[in-house]
PDB file of N, CA and C in Angstrom:
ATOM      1  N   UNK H 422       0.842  -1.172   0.000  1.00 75.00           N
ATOM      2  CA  UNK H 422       0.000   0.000   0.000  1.00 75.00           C
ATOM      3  C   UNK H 422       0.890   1.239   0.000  1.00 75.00           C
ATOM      4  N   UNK H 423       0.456   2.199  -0.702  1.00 83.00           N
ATOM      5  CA  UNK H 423       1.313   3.548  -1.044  1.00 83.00           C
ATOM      6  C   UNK H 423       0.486   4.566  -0.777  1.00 83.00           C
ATOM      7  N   UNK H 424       0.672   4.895   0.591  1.00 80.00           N
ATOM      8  CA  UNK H 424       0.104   6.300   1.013  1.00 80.00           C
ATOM      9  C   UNK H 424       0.820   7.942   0.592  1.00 80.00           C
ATOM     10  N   UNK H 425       0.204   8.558   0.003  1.00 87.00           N
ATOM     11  CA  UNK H 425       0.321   9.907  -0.562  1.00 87.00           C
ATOM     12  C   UNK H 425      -0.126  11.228   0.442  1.00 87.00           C
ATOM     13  N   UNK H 426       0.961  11.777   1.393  1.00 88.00           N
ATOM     14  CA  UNK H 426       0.561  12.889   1.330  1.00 88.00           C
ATOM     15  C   UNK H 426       1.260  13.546   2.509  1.00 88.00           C
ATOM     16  N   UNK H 427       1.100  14.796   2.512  1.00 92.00           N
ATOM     17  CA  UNK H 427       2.043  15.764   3.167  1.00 92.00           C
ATOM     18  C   UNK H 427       2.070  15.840   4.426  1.00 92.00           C
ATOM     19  N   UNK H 428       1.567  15.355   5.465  1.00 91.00           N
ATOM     20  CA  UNK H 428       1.805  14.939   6.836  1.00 91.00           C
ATOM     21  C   UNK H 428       2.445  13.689   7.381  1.00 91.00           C
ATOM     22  N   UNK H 429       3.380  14.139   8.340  1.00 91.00           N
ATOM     23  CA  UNK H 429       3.933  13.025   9.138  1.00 91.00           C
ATOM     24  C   UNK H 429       3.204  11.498   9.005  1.00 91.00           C
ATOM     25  N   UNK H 430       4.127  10.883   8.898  1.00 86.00           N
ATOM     26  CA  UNK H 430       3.722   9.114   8.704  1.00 86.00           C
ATOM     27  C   UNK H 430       2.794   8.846  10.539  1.00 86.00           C
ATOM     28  N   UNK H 431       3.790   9.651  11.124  1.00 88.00           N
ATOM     29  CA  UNK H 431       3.776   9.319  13.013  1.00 88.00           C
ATOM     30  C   UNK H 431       2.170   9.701  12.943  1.00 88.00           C
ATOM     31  N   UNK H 432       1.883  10.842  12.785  1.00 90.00           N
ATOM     32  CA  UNK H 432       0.745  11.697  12.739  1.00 90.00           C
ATOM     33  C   UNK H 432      -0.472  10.563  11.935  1.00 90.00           C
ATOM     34  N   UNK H 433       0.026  10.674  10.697  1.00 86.00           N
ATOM     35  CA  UNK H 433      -1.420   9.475   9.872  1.00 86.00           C
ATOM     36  C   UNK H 433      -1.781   8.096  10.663  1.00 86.00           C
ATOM     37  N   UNK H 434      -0.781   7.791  11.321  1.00 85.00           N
ATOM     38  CA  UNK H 434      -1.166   6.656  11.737  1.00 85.00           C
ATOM     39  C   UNK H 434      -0.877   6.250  12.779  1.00 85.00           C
ATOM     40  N   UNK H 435      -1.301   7.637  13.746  1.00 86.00           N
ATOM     41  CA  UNK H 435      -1.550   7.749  15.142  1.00 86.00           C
ATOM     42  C   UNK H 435      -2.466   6.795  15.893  1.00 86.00           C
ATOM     43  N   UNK H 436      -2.178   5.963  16.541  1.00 80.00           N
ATOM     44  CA  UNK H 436      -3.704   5.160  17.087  1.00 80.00           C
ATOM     45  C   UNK H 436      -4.028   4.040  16.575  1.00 80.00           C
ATOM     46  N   UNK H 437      -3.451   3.763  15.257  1.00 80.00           N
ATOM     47  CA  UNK H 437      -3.559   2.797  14.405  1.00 80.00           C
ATOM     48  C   UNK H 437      -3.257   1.590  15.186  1.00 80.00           C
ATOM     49  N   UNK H 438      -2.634   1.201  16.147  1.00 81.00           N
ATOM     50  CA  UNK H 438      -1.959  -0.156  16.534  1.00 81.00           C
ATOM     51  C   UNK H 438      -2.643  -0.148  17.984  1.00 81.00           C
ATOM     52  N   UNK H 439      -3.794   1.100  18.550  1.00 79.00           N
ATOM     53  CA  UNK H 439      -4.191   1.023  19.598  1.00 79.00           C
ATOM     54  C   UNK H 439      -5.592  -0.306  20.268  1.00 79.00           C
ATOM     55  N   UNK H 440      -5.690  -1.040  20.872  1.00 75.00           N
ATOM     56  CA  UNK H 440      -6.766  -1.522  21.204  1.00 75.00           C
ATOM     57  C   UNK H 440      -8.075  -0.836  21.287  1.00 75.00           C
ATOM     58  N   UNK H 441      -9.359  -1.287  20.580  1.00 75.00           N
ATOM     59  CA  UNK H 441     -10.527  -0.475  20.500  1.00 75.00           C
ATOM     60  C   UNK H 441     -11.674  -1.164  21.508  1.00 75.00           C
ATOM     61  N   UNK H 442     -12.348  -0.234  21.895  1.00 75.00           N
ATOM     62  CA  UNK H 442     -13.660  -0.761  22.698  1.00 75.00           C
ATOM     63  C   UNK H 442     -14.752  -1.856  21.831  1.00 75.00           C
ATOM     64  N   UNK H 443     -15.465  -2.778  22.548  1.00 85.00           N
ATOM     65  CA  UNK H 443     -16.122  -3.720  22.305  1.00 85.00           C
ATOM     66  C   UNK H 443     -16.951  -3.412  21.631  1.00 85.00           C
ATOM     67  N   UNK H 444     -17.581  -3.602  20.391  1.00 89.00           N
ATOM     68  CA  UNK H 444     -19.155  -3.027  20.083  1.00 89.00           C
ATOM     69  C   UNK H 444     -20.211  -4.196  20.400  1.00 89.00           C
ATOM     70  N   UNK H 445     -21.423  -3.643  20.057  1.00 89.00           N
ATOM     71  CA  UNK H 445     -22.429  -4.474  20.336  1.00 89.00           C
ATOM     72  C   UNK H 445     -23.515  -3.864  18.863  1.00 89.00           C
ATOM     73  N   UNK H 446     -23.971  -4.723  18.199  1.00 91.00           N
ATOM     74  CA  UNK H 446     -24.795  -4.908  17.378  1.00 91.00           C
ATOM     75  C   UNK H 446     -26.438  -4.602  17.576  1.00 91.00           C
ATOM     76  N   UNK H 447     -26.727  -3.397  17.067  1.00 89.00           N
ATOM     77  CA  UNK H 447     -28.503  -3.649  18.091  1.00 89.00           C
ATOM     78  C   UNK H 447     -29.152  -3.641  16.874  1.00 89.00           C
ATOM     79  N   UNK H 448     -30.417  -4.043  17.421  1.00 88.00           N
ATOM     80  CA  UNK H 448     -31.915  -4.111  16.076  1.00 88.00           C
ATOM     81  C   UNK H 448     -33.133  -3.775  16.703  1.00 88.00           C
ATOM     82  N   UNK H 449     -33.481  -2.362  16.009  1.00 80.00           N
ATOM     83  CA  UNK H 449     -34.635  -2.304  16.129  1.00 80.00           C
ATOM     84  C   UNK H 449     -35.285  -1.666  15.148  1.00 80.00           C
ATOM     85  N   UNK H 450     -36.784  -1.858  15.186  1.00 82.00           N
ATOM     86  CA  UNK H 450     -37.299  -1.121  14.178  1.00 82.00           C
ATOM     87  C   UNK H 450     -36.789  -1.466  12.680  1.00 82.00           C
ATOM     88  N   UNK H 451     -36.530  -2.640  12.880  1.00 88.00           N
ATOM     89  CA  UNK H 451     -35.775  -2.903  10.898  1.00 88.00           C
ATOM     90  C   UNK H 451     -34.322  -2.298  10.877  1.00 88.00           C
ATOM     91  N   UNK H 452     -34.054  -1.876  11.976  1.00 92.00           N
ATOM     92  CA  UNK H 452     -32.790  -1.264  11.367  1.00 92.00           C
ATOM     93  C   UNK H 452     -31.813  -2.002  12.392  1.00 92.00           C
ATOM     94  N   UNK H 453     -30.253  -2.166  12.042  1.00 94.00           N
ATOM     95  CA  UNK H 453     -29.246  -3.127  12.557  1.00 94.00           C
ATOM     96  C   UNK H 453     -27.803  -1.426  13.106  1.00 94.00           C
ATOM     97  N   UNK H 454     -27.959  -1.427  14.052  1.00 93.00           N
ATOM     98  CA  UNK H 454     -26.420   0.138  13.911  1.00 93.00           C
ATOM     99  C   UNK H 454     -24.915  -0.595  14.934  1.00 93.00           C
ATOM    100  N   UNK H 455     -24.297  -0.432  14.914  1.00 94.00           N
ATOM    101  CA  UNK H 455     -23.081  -0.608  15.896  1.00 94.00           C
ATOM    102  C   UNK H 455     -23.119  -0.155  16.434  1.00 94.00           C
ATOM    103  N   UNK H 456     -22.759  -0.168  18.180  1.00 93.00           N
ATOM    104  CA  UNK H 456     -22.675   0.546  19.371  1.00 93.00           C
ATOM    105  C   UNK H 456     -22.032   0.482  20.030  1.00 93.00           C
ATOM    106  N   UNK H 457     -21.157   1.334  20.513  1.00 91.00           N
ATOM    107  CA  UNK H 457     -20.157   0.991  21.957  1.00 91.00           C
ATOM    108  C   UNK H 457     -20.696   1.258  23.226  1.00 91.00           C
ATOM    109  N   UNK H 458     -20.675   0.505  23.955  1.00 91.00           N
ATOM    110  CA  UNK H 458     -21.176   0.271  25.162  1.00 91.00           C
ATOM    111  C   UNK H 458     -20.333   1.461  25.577  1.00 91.00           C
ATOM    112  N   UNK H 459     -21.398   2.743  26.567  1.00 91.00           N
ATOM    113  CA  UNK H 459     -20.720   3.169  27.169  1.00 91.00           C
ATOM    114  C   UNK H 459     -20.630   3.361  28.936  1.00 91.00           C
ATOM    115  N   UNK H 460     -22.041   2.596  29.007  1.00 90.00           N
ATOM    116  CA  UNK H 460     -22.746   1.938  30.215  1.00 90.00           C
ATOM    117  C   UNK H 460     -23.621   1.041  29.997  1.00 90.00           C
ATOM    118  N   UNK H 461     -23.872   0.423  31.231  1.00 89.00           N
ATOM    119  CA  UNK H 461     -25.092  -1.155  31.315  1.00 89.00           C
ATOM    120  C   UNK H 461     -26.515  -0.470  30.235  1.00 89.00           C
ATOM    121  N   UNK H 462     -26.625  -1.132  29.328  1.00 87.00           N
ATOM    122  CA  UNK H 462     -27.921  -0.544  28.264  1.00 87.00           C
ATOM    123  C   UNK H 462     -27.637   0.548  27.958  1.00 87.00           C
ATOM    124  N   UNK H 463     -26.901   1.529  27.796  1.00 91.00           N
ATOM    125  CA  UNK H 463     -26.212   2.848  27.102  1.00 91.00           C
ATOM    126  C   UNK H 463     -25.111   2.633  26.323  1.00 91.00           C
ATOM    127  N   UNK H 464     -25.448   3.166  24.799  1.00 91.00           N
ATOM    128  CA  UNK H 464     -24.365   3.100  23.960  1.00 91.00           C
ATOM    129  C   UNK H 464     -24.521   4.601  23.175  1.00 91.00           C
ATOM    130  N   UNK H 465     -23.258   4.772  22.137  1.00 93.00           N
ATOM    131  CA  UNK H 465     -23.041   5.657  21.579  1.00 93.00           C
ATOM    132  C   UNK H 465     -22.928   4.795  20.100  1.00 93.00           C
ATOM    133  N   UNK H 466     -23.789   5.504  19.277  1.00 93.00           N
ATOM    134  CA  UNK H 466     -24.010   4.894  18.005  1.00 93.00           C
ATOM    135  C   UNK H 466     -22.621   5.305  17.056  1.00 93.00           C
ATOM    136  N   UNK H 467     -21.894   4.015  16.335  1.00 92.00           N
ATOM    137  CA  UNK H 467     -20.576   3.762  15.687  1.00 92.00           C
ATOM    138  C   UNK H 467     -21.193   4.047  14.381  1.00 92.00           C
ATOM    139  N   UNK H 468     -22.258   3.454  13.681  1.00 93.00           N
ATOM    140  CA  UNK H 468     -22.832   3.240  12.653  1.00 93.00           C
ATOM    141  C   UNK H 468     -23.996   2.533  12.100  1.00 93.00           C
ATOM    142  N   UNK H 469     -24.282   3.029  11.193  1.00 94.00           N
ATOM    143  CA  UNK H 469     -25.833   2.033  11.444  1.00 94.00           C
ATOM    144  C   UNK H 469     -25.635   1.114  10.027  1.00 94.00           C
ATOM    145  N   UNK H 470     -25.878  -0.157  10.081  1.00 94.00           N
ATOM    146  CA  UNK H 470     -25.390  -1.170   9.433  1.00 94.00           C
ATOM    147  C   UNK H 470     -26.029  -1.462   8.279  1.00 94.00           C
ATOM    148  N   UNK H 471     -27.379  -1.561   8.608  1.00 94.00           N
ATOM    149  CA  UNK H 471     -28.501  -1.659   7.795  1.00 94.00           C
ATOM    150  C   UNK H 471     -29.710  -0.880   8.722  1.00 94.00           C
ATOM    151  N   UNK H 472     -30.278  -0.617   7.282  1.00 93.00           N
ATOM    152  CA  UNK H 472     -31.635   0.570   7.868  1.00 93.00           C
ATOM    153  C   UNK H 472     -32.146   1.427   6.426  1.00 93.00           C
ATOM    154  N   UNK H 473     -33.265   1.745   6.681  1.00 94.00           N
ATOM    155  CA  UNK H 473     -34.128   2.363   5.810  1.00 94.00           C
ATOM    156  C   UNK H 473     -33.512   3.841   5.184  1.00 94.00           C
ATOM    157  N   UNK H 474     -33.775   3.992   3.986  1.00 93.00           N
ATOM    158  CA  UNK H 474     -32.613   5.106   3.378  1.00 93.00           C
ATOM    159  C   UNK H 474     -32.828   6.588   4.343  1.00 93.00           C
ATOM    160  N   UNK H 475     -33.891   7.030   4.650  1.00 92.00           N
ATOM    161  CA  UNK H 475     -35.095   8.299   5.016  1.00 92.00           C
ATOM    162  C   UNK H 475     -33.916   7.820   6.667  1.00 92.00           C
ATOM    163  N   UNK H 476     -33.729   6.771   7.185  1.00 92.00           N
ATOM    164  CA  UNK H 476     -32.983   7.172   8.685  1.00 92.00           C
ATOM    165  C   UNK H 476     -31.137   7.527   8.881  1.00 92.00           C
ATOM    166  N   UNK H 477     -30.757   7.578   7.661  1.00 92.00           N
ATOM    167  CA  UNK H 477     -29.506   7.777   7.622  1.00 92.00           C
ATOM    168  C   UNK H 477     -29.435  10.031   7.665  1.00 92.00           C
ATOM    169  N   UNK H 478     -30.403  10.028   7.060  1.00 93.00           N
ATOM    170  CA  UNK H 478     -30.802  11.667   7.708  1.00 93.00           C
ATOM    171  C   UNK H 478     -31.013  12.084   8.902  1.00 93.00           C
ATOM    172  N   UNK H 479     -31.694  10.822   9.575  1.00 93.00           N
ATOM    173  CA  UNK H 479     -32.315  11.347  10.776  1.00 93.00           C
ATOM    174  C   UNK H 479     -31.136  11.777  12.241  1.00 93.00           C
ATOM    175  N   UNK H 480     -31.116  13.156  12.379  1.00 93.00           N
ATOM    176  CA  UNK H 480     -30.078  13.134  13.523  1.00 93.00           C
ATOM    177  C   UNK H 480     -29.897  12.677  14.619  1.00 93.00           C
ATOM    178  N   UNK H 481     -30.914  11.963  15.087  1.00 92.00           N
ATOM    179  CA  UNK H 481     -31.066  11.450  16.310  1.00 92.00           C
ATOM    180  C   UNK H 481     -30.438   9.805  15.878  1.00 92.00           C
ATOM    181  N   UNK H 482     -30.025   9.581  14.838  1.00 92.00           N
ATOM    182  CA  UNK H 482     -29.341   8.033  14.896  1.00 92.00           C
ATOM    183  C   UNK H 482     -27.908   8.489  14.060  1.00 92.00           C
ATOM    184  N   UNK H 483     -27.492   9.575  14.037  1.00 93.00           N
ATOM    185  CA  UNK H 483     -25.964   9.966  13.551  1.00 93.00           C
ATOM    186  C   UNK H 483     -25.307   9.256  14.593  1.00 93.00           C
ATOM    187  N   UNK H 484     -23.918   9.200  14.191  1.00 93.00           N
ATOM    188  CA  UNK H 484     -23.120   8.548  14.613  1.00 93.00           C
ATOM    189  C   UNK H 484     -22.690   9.244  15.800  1.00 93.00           C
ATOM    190  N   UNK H 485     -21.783   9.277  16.949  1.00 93.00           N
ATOM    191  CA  UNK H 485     -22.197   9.670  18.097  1.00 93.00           C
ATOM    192  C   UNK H 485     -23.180  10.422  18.997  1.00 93.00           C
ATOM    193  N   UNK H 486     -24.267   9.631  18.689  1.00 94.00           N
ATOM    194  CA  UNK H 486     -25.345   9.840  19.299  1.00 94.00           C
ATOM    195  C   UNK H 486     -25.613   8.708  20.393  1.00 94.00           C
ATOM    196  N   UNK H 487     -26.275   8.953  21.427  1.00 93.00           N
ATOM    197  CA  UNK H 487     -26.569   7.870  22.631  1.00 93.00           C
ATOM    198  C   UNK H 487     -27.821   7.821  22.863  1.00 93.00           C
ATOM    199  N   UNK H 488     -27.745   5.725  22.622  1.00 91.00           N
ATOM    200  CA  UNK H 488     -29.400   5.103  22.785  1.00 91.00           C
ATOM    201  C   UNK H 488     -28.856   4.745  24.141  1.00 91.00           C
ATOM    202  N   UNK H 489     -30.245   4.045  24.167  1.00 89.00           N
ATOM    203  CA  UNK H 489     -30.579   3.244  25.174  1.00 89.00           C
ATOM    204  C   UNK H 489     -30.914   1.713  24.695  1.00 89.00           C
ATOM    205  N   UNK H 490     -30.209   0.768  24.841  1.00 81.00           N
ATOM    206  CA  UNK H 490     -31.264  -0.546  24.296  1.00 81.00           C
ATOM    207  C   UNK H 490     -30.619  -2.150  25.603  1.00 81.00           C
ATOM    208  N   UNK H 491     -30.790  -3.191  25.062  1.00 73.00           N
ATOM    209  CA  UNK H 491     -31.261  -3.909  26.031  1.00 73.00           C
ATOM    210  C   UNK H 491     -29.842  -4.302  26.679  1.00 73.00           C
ATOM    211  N   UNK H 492     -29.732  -4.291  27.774  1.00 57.00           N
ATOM    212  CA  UNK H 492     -27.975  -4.808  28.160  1.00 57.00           C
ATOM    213  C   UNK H 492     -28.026  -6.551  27.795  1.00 57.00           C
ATOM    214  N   UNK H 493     -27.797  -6.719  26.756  1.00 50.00           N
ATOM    215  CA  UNK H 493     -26.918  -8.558  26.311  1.00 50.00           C
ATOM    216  C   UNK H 493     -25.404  -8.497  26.720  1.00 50.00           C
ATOM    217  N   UNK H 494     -25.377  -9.929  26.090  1.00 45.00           N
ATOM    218  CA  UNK H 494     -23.804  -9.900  26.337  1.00 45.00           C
ATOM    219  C   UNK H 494     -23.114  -9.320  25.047  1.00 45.00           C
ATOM    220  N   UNK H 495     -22.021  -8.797  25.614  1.00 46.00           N
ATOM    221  CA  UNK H 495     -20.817  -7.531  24.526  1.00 46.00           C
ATOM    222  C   UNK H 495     -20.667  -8.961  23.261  1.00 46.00           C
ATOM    223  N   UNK H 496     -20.744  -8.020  22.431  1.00 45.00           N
ATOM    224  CA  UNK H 496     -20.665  -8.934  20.723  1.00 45.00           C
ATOM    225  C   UNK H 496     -21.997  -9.504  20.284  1.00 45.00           C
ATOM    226  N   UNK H 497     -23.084  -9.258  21.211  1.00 47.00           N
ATOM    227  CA  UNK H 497     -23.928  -9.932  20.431  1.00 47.00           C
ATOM    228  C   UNK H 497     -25.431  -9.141  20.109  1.00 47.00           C
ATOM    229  N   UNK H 498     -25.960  -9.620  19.249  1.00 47.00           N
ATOM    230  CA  UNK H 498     -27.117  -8.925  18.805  1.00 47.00           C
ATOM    231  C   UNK H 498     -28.191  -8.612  19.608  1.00 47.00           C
ATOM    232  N   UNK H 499     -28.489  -7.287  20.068  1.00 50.00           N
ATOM    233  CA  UNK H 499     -29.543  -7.285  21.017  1.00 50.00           C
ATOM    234  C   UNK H 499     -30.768  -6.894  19.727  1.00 50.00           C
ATOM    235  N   UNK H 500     -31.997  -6.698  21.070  1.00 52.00           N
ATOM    236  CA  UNK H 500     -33.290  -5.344  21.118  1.00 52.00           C
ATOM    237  C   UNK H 500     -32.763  -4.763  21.772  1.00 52.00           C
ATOM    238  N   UNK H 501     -32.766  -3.612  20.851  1.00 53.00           N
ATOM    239  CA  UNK H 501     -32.893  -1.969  21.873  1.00 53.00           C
ATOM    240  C   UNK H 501     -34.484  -1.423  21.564  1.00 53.00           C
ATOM    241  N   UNK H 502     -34.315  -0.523  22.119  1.00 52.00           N
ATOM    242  CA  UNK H 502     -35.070   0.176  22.673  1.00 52.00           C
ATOM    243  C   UNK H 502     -34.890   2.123  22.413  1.00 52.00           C
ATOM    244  N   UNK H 503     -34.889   2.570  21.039  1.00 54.00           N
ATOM    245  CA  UNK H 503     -34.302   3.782  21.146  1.00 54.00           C
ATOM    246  C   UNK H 503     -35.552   4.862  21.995  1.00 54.00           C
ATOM    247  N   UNK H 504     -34.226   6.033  22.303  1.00 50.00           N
ATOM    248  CA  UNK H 504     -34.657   6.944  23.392  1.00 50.00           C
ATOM    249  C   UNK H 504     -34.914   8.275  22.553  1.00 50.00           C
ATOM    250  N   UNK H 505     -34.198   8.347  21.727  1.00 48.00           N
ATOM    251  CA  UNK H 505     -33.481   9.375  21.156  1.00 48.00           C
ATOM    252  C   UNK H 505     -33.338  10.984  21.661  1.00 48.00           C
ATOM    253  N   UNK H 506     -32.170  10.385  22.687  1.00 44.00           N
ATOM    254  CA  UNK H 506     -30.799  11.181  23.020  1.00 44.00           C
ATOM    255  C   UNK H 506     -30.298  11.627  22.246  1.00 44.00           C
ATOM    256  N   UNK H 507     -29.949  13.362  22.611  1.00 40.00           N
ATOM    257  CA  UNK H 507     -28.991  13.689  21.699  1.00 40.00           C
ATOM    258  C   UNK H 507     -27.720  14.153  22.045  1.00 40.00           C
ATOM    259  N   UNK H 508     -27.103  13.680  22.886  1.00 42.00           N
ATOM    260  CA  UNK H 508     -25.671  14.162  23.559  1.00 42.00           C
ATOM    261  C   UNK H 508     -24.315  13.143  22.491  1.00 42.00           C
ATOM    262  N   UNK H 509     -23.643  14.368  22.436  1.00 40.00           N
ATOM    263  CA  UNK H 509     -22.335  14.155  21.816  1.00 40.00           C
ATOM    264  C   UNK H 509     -20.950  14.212  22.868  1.00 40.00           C
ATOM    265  N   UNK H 510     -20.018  13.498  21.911  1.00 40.00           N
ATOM    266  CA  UNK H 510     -18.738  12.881  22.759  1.00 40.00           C
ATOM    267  C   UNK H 510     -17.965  14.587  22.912  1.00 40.00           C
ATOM    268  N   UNK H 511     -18.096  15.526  22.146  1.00 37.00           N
ATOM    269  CA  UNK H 511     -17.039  16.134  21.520  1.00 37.00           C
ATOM    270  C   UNK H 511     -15.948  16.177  20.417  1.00 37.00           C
ATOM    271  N   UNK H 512     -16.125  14.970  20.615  1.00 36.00           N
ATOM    272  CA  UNK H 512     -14.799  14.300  19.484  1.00 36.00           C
ATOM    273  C   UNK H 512     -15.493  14.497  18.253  1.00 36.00           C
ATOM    274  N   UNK H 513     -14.198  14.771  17.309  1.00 30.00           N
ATOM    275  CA  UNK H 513     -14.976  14.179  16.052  1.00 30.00           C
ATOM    276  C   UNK H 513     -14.098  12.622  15.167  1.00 30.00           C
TER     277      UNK H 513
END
């Protein structure tokens, strides 16, 4: 692979070799998103996997946004339950 471009190698691929948090898979409503647990039944939405075209607009399921859905075990497919929360990490 041949990366192109004017910033530090250190810099592009900062974090790259770091360990990442667990996700958890939720479904509701027809739609499938990734979530990182950020408490027992609280996550912050990673991405939404599959889902209806009209909810990839909707801001309340953008990507760091925080549901609520069912506490399973980490890796596996729950029901949630959305709240729709709209608190952000800061980060982008």
């Amino acid at each position: 692979m041949i990366l192109y471009t004017c910033m530090p190698a250190e810099r592009v691929l900062e974090g790259f070799d770091s360990v990442r948090e667990p996700m958890v898979e939720v479904a509701f409503g027809g739609m499938t998103m990734l979530v990182a647990p950020v408490a027992p039944g609280i996550g912050r939405i990673v991405r939404l996997v599959s889902a209806p075209l009209d909810a990839y607009l909707r801001p309340e399921l953008a990507p760091g946004q925080t549901i609520h859905f069912g506490a399973g075990a980490a890796g596996k497919q729950t029901e949630g339950s959305f709240s729709g929360t709209t608190e952000t990490s800061g980060q982008l």
